Amino acid sequence: MLAKGRKTAGRGEEMAGHYAFGPLEDDVIIKHRLLTRTTTTRGEPPLKKLQKKFVSFALEIEKDADNPSDCERLYKAFLQEITTFELPLLKSRAVVDANIREKESFNELQEEIQRQILHAQADIEHLKKQLEESKIERQHKEECEAIRKLIALQPPRSETQKSISDLEKEIATLEAENAACVRTLDLRKKQFSLLLHVVDELQNTVEDEQKSLADELRAIMEEQKISIEDGSGGGSESMAVD
């Protein structure tokens, strides 16, 4: 139990040490592991193993000794190591190709999403215009409905036409009465003018008669005076005759 606990603690310390690297150092380590096919910190890297197999095979060939079996054994081991090293490369290549295809698919999907976004924006603008047009149309309908209600409150056309006819008759009657009043007024004006003229003529006549009467009275008085001067007897007789 104690050993197991120590082992776990050691792994935790190892992990803590790994995460102690910065992001840039992590990227360098991961890139190095991918290039050298080193997936863990334990064991010999595949590229180094391949290098050792190749060096062993090359050294065995350069020997002067008659060792075809050893060369063939090292050759097969080298080929096997190449196959072992190539398999992860092929897998990585397949992963890269799959990532490229996925990226292309993602780009196409992104373009499609962008086209859909533009189409949706165009639809939104079109719907906004339709909404404004619908608001205006609804406002017009409400105004027409209000006008219809006002018209409904008015009396029927027949009654309105009858009222108009009655008013026209009343207006015609008033116009006739007005014309009659105007004619009567003109007649009264003419009569009044004639009356004034007659009064003026009468006044002139009265003034003329008064003047004639005064002249006659003066003439009589002159005659009486003359008669008195001629004789009181003759004057008395003349006055009696008058």
JSON list of C-alpha atoms in Angstrom, two decimals, residues 50 53 57 68-84:
[
{"chain": "A", "resi": 50, "resn": "LEU", "atom": "CA", "xyz": [15.37, 2.51, -36.83]},
{"chain": "A", "resi": 53, "resn": "LYS", "atom": "CA", "xyz": [18.94, -1.15, -36.94]},
{"chain": "A", "resi": 57, "resn": "PHE", "atom": "CA", "xyz": [23.01, -3.70, -40.74]},
{"chain": "A", "resi": 68, "resn": "PRO", "atom": "CA", "xyz": [25.39, -13.78, -44.96]},
{"chain": "A", "resi": 69, "resn": "SER", "atom": "CA", "xyz": [23.01, -15.19, -42.38]},
{"chain": "A", "resi": 70, "resn": "ASP", "atom": "CA", "xyz": [23.72, -12.35, -39.97]},
{"chain": "A", "resi": 71, "resn": "CYS", "atom": "CA", "xyz": [23.35, -9.80, -42.74]},
{"chain": "A", "resi": 72, "resn": "GLU", "atom": "CA", "xyz": [20.06, -11.35, -43.81]},
{"chain": "A", "resi": 73, "resn": "ARG", "atom": "CA", "xyz": [18.87, -11.40, -40.21]},
{"chain": "A", "resi": 74, "resn": "LEU", "atom": "CA", "xyz": [19.81, -7.74, -39.71]},
{"chain": "A", "resi": 75, "resn": "TYR", "atom": "CA", "xyz": [18.31, -6.88, -43.08]},
{"chain": "A", "resi": 76, "resn": "LYS", "atom": "CA", "xyz": [14.97, -8.46, -42.15]},
{"chain": "A", "resi": 77, "resn": "ALA", "atom": "CA", "xyz": [15.08, -6.76, -38.77]},
{"chain": "A", "resi": 78, "resn": "PHE", "atom": "CA", "xyz": [15.75, -3.42, -40.52]},
{"chain": "A", "resi": 79, "resn": "LEU", "atom": "CA", "xyz": [12.86, -4.00, -42.94]},
{"chain": "A", "resi": 80, "resn": "GLN", "atom": "CA", "xyz": [10.58, -4.95, -40.08]},
{"chain": "A", "resi": 81, "resn": "GLU", "atom": "CA", "xyz": [11.62, -1.82, -38.22]},
{"chain": "A", "resi": 82, "resn": "ILE", "atom": "CA", "xyz": [10.95, 0.25, -41.36]},
{"chain": "A", "resi": 83, "resn": "THR", "atom": "CA", "xyz": [7.50, -1.34, -41.61]},
{"chain": "A", "resi": 84, "resn": "THR", "atom": "CA", "xyz": [6.89, -0.68, -37.95]}
]
